[in-house]
């Protein structure tokens, strides 16, 4: 600290004599924010000091564009910044509390089209106001779509769905998060300032003359859905409702499933965010922002000054291989969705190839709202907009944002065009919806609120005229989640690769060679968008494990059709030739016709096998992934592990058999990968199956579910590849 104190003293002396002579064209500027001080105008590479009452607080070198962001600053008045002989005036740092210090900033006027919206700390966000008709024909029911993608791009949003919002009569305000595109500030993955920005956007938009009822909803899928959970917890007074689609429950369950780094989609997505947060240039940042700058947008150019100060997301990922609650808890919506008090429409897929199948964990945590409507289904990332889900989403928006009876959506006639473009599936229409037939607003809302809050679409892909179309075989609705009557059923590992209804009475074990190199990298080799993975006939190459690289256990044929909804686990005893081994469990259905359907996976890093007793249940074990709890496998002794399974909603037909397989991670998920799985070479893994060391599969069975449909076509279920069943002999 001696060097820092010396620097501060030197800056104090220099500031007295040199500040008056500073170049006004490069004036040092500081502004206070939520637990931050943001600095611009410094000389690139120069030392910048944050001080308060003559005492050093922090210091850093200015970035390539002369900016610095001091983070984790204690909320107080009287901070000032010194650099290059200049000293700023005093600034105030405030807390992360949602309510602003003042509401004057919300008086900004927004017109139609591209522009900038100023948040409470002075950051200018790029927004594009997209109206469904002339501005003078308003007001219009209004929603905000918010993410770090290029939503505000004037030519149209990147990965956004505002065109659908406009088609159903809503004004959509597309917003780029701070530190991305033409927005000012520095990017950090879902930092508190992003949620506060969302609060400010809602309050500013609600005050516009064209915003109906001066209330605003939120819409969006994936990134634009997840952001709603973060903003929703702040409960802006003018927020009417949120509609998160295809979201995560916890950053860790997508980035580190079971504690194993997802080097496929999750890591590549993080790399894209790092690239998009760079200053706009021919080689970095978002291309549309560079085009804006080249066309003379001086605000966009000035807004790049803090972009180099983005948090290094890849380093952050690497430094948090174990669960660090200080870092990870605020990034887990499951920890804070109970704070959301506005109506919520949530839709997720058990087999979402991008965000993963753990969104179901949110359903029981939405306790702060009186109006939650949740739809779950198998399917791909886009299937939260399948026709029946679209209808309910539309009804929800009309009832809770527009405050109108839904009526028939204007998009109905365009549905085939929309689904052809979005999924690559032709001839998809919206089904009839009884809520839309009720003309009176009050009556339609009462009818909607009489619906059970949790709906599960079963066998999506099997309900249309063409196998693989986004149509469910049937649906069932429930009062809550976990579903009423859910009970655990255990299947014990037995001799000759069997799953038994009771513990095996005699000692026994199976073994396999853990070999990451033997696993196929992915089960899908085609386009992951429209007409590919999202189409009716995805190009799956779902391969069997090479002989000796897995263990497999199969139940007897089921005597009756059984329904499973929820998570589950594989509890097993293992020995390994190495102190750490990463494992993947795969659950499949062996059908009476000799085909095998993928259902779900689970993962575990063995050194993080300790269970969190405060959170774990038989159906949902929660491994303790903190570094302090990590423990190597005991050499030469059995160790009990629990591989948590991700959520499933699957009907196992009468005569089918349930299969569980354990191997090295990889091979089943379309775009997830585990290139850094341990160990680095091969290892011998033994699985116990005895009364002393009972290994078993536990699944959440649901009683009394009427299943009106036959065995689905194979292939045909969306997100669930199908292949000929090949028996696997354990060693």
CSV table of N, CA and C in Angstrom, one decimal, residues 318-393:
chain,number,residue,atom,x,y,z
A,318,UNK,N,-13.1,-19.1,-15.1
A,318,UNK,CA,-12.0,-19.9,-14.7
A,318,UNK,C,-11.7,-19.8,-13.2
A,319,UNK,N,-11.9,-18.6,-12.7
A,319,UNK,CA,-11.7,-18.5,-11.2
A,319,UNK,C,-12.7,-19.0,-10.3
A,320,UNK,N,-13.9,-19.4,-10.9
A,320,UNK,CA,-15.0,-19.9,-10.1
A,320,UNK,C,-15.4,-21.3,-10.5
A,321,UNK,N,-14.4,-22.2,-10.6
A,321,UNK,CA,-14.6,-23.6,-10.9
A,321,UNK,C,-15.4,-24.3,-9.8
A,322,UNK,N,-15.2,-23.8,-8.6
A,322,UNK,CA,-16.0,-24.2,-7.5
A,322,UNK,C,-17.1,-23.2,-7.2
A,323,UNK,N,-18.1,-23.5,-6.5
A,323,UNK,CA,-19.2,-22.6,-6.3
A,323,UNK,C,-18.8,-21.6,-5.2
A,324,UNK,N,-18.7,-20.4,-5.6
A,324,UNK,CA,-18.4,-19.3,-4.7
A,324,UNK,C,-19.7,-18.5,-4.5
A,325,UNK,N,-20.3,-18.6,-3.3
A,325,UNK,CA,-21.6,-18.0,-3.1
A,325,UNK,C,-21.6,-16.5,-3.4
A,326,UNK,N,-20.6,-15.8,-3.0
A,326,UNK,CA,-20.5,-14.4,-3.2
A,326,UNK,C,-20.7,-14.0,-4.7
A,327,UNK,N,-20.1,-14.8,-5.6
A,327,UNK,CA,-20.1,-14.6,-7.0
A,327,UNK,C,-21.4,-15.2,-7.6
A,328,UNK,N,-21.7,-16.5,-7.2
A,328,UNK,CA,-22.7,-17.3,-7.9
A,328,UNK,C,-24.1,-17.0,-7.5
A,329,UNK,N,-24.3,-16.8,-6.2
A,329,UNK,CA,-25.7,-16.7,-5.7
A,329,UNK,C,-26.4,-15.5,-6.4
A,330,UNK,N,-25.8,-14.3,-6.6
A,330,UNK,CA,-26.6,-13.3,-7.2
A,330,UNK,C,-26.9,-13.6,-8.7
A,331,UNK,N,-26.2,-14.6,-9.3
A,331,UNK,CA,-26.4,-14.9,-10.7
A,331,UNK,C,-27.4,-16.1,-10.8
A,332,UNK,N,-28.0,-16.5,-9.8
A,332,UNK,CA,-28.9,-17.6,-9.8
A,332,UNK,C,-30.3,-17.1,-9.5
A,333,UNK,N,-31.1,-17.0,-10.6
A,333,UNK,CA,-32.5,-16.5,-10.4
A,333,UNK,C,-33.3,-17.3,-9.4
A,334,UNK,N,-33.0,-18.6,-9.2
A,334,UNK,CA,-33.7,-19.4,-8.3
A,334,UNK,C,-33.6,-18.8,-6.8
A,335,UNK,N,-32.6,-18.0,-6.6
A,335,UNK,CA,-32.4,-17.4,-5.3
A,335,UNK,C,-33.2,-16.2,-5.0
A,336,UNK,N,-33.7,-15.6,-6.1
A,336,UNK,CA,-34.4,-14.3,-5.9
A,336,UNK,C,-35.8,-14.1,-6.6
A,337,UNK,N,-36.2,-15.1,-7.3
A,337,UNK,CA,-37.5,-15.0,-8.0
A,337,UNK,C,-38.7,-14.8,-7.1
A,338,UNK,N,-38.5,-15.2,-5.8
A,338,UNK,CA,-39.5,-15.0,-4.8
A,338,UNK,C,-39.8,-13.6,-4.6
A,339,UNK,N,-38.9,-12.7,-5.0
A,339,UNK,CA,-39.1,-11.3,-4.8
A,339,UNK,C,-39.9,-10.6,-5.9
A,340,UNK,N,-40.2,-11.4,-7.0
A,340,UNK,CA,-41.0,-10.8,-8.1
A,340,UNK,C,-42.5,-10.8,-7.6
A,341,UNK,N,-43.1,-9.6,-7.7
A,341,UNK,CA,-44.5,-9.4,-7.2
A,341,UNK,C,-45.4,-9.2,-8.4
A,342,UNK,N,-45.0,-9.1,-9.6
A,342,UNK,CA,-45.8,-8.9,-10.7
A,342,UNK,C,-46.3,-10.3,-11.4
A,343,UNK,N,-47.3,-10.3,-12.1
A,343,UNK,CA,-47.7,-11.5,-12.8
A,343,UNK,C,-46.6,-12.1,-13.7
A,344,UNK,N,-46.5,-13.4,-13.7
A,344,UNK,CA,-45.4,-14.0,-14.5
A,344,UNK,C,-45.9,-15.1,-15.4
A,345,UNK,N,-45.5,-15.1,-16.7
A,345,UNK,CA,-45.8,-16.2,-17.6
A,345,UNK,C,-44.4,-16.8,-17.9
A,346,UNK,N,-44.2,-18.0,-17.6
A,346,UNK,CA,-42.9,-18.7,-17.7
A,346,UNK,C,-43.1,-19.9,-18.6
A,347,UNK,N,-42.2,-20.1,-19.6
A,347,UNK,CA,-42.2,-21.3,-20.4
A,347,UNK,C,-40.8,-21.8,-20.6
A,348,UNK,N,-40.6,-23.1,-20.5
A,348,UNK,CA,-39.3,-23.7,-20.6
A,348,UNK,C,-39.5,-25.2,-21.2
A,349,UNK,N,-38.3,-25.7,-21.7
A,349,UNK,CA,-38.3,-27.0,-22.2
A,349,UNK,C,-37.3,-27.9,-21.4
A,350,UNK,N,-37.8,-29.1,-21.2
A,350,UNK,CA,-36.9,-30.1,-20.4
A,350,UNK,C,-35.6,-30.4,-21.2
A,351,UNK,N,-35.7,-30.3,-22.5
A,351,UNK,CA,-34.6,-30.7,-23.4
A,351,UNK,C,-34.0,-29.6,-24.2
A,352,UNK,N,-34.1,-28.4,-23.6
A,352,UNK,CA,-33.5,-27.2,-24.2
A,352,UNK,C,-32.0,-27.4,-24.4
A,353,UNK,N,-31.6,-27.3,-25.7
A,353,UNK,CA,-30.2,-27.6,-26.0
A,353,UNK,C,-29.3,-26.5,-25.7
A,354,UNK,N,-29.8,-25.3,-25.3
A,354,UNK,CA,-28.9,-24.2,-25.0
A,354,UNK,C,-28.9,-23.9,-23.5
A,355,UNK,N,-30.0,-23.5,-22.9
A,355,UNK,CA,-30.1,-23.2,-21.5
A,355,UNK,C,-30.1,-24.4,-20.6
A,356,UNK,N,-30.5,-25.5,-21.2
A,356,UNK,CA,-30.5,-26.8,-20.4
A,356,UNK,C,-31.8,-27.0,-19.7
A,357,UNK,N,-32.0,-28.2,-19.1
A,357,UNK,CA,-33.2,-28.6,-18.6
A,357,UNK,C,-33.4,-28.5,-17.1
A,358,UNK,N,-33.0,-27.3,-16.5
A,358,UNK,CA,-33.1,-27.1,-15.1
A,358,UNK,C,-34.1,-26.0,-14.7
A,359,UNK,N,-34.7,-25.4,-15.7
A,359,UNK,CA,-35.6,-24.3,-15.4
A,359,UNK,C,-36.8,-24.6,-14.5
A,360,UNK,N,-37.1,-25.9,-14.4
A,360,UNK,CA,-38.2,-26.3,-13.5
A,360,UNK,C,-38.0,-26.0,-12.1
A,361,UNK,N,-36.7,-25.7,-11.7
A,361,UNK,CA,-36.4,-25.4,-10.3
A,361,UNK,C,-37.0,-24.0,-9.9
A,362,UNK,N,-37.4,-23.2,-11.0
A,362,UNK,CA,-38.0,-21.9,-10.7
A,362,UNK,C,-39.4,-22.0,-10.2
A,363,UNK,N,-40.1,-23.1,-10.7
A,363,UNK,CA,-41.6,-23.1,-10.6
A,363,UNK,C,-42.1,-23.0,-9.1
A,364,UNK,N,-41.3,-23.7,-8.2
A,364,UNK,CA,-41.8,-23.7,-6.8
A,364,UNK,C,-41.3,-22.5,-6.1
A,365,UNK,N,-40.5,-21.6,-6.7
A,365,UNK,CA,-39.9,-20.5,-6.0
A,365,UNK,C,-40.6,-19.2,-6.3
A,366,UNK,N,-41.5,-19.2,-7.3
A,366,UNK,CA,-42.3,-18.0,-7.6
A,366,UNK,C,-43.4,-17.7,-6.6
A,367,UNK,N,-43.0,-17.5,-5.4
A,367,UNK,CA,-44.0,-17.4,-4.3
A,367,UNK,C,-44.4,-15.9,-4.1
A,368,UNK,N,-43.8,-14.9,-4.7
A,368,UNK,CA,-44.1,-13.5,-4.4
A,368,UNK,C,-45.2,-13.0,-5.3
A,369,UNK,N,-45.7,-13.7,-6.3
A,369,UNK,CA,-46.7,-13.2,-7.2
A,369,UNK,C,-48.0,-14.1,-7.0
A,370,UNK,N,-49.1,-13.4,-7.1
A,370,UNK,CA,-50.4,-14.1,-7.0
A,370,UNK,C,-50.8,-14.7,-8.4
A,371,UNK,N,-50.1,-14.3,-9.4
A,371,UNK,CA,-50.5,-14.8,-10.8
A,371,UNK,C,-49.3,-15.3,-11.5
A,372,UNK,N,-49.1,-16.6,-11.5
A,372,UNK,CA,-48.0,-17.2,-12.2
A,372,UNK,C,-48.6,-18.3,-13.1
A,373,UNK,N,-48.2,-18.4,-14.3
A,373,UNK,CA,-48.6,-19.3,-15.3
A,373,UNK,C,-47.4,-19.9,-16.0
A,374,UNK,N,-47.3,-21.3,-15.8
A,374,UNK,CA,-46.0,-21.9,-16.2
A,374,UNK,C,-46.3,-23.1,-17.2
A,375,UNK,N,-45.6,-23.1,-18.3
A,375,UNK,CA,-45.7,-24.2,-19.3
A,375,UNK,C,-44.4,-24.9,-19.4
A,376,UNK,N,-44.4,-26.2,-19.3
A,376,UNK,CA,-43.2,-27.0,-19.5
A,376,UNK,C,-43.5,-28.0,-20.6
A,377,UNK,N,-42.4,-28.4,-21.4
A,377,UNK,CA,-42.6,-29.3,-22.5
A,377,UNK,C,-41.2,-29.9,-22.8
A,378,UNK,N,-41.2,-31.0,-23.5
A,378,UNK,CA,-39.9,-31.4,-24.2
A,378,UNK,C,-39.8,-30.5,-25.4
A,379,UNK,N,-38.6,-30.5,-26.0
A,379,UNK,CA,-38.5,-29.6,-27.1
A,379,UNK,C,-37.2,-28.9,-27.1
A,380,UNK,N,-37.0,-28.0,-28.1
A,380,UNK,CA,-35.7,-27.3,-28.3
A,380,UNK,C,-35.9,-25.9,-27.8
A,381,UNK,N,-34.9,-25.1,-27.9
A,381,UNK,CA,-34.8,-23.7,-27.3
A,381,UNK,C,-35.9,-22.8,-27.8
A,382,UNK,N,-36.4,-23.1,-29.1
A,382,UNK,CA,-37.4,-22.2,-29.7
A,382,UNK,C,-38.8,-22.6,-29.3
A,383,UNK,N,-39.0,-23.8,-28.6
A,383,UNK,CA,-40.3,-24.4,-28.4
A,383,UNK,C,-41.1,-23.7,-27.3
A,384,UNK,N,-40.6,-22.7,-26.6
A,384,UNK,CA,-41.4,-21.9,-25.7
A,384,UNK,C,-42.3,-21.0,-26.5
A,385,UNK,N,-42.2,-21.0,-27.9
A,385,UNK,CA,-43.2,-20.3,-28.7
A,385,UNK,C,-43.9,-21.2,-29.6
A,386,UNK,N,-44.1,-22.5,-29.2
A,386,UNK,CA,-44.9,-23.4,-30.0
A,386,UNK,C,-46.4,-22.9,-30.0
A,387,UNK,N,-47.2,-23.4,-30.8
A,387,UNK,CA,-48.5,-22.8,-31.0
A,387,UNK,C,-49.4,-22.7,-29.8
A,388,UNK,N,-49.5,-23.7,-29.0
A,388,UNK,CA,-50.4,-23.6,-27.8
A,388,UNK,C,-49.8,-22.7,-26.7
A,389,UNK,N,-48.4,-22.8,-26.6
A,389,UNK,CA,-47.8,-21.9,-25.7
A,389,UNK,C,-47.9,-20.4,-26.1
A,390,UNK,N,-47.8,-20.2,-27.4
A,390,UNK,CA,-47.9,-18.9,-28.0
A,390,UNK,C,-49.3,-18.3,-27.7
A,391,UNK,N,-50.3,-19.1,-27.8
A,391,UNK,CA,-51.7,-18.6,-27.5
A,391,UNK,C,-51.8,-18.2,-26.1
A,392,UNK,N,-51.3,-19.0,-25.1
A,392,UNK,CA,-51.4,-18.6,-23.7
A,392,UNK,C,-50.5,-17.4,-23.4
A,393,UNK,N,-49.4,-17.3,-24.0
A,393,UNK,CA,-48.5,-16.1,-23.9
A,393,UNK,C,-49.2,-14.9,-24.4
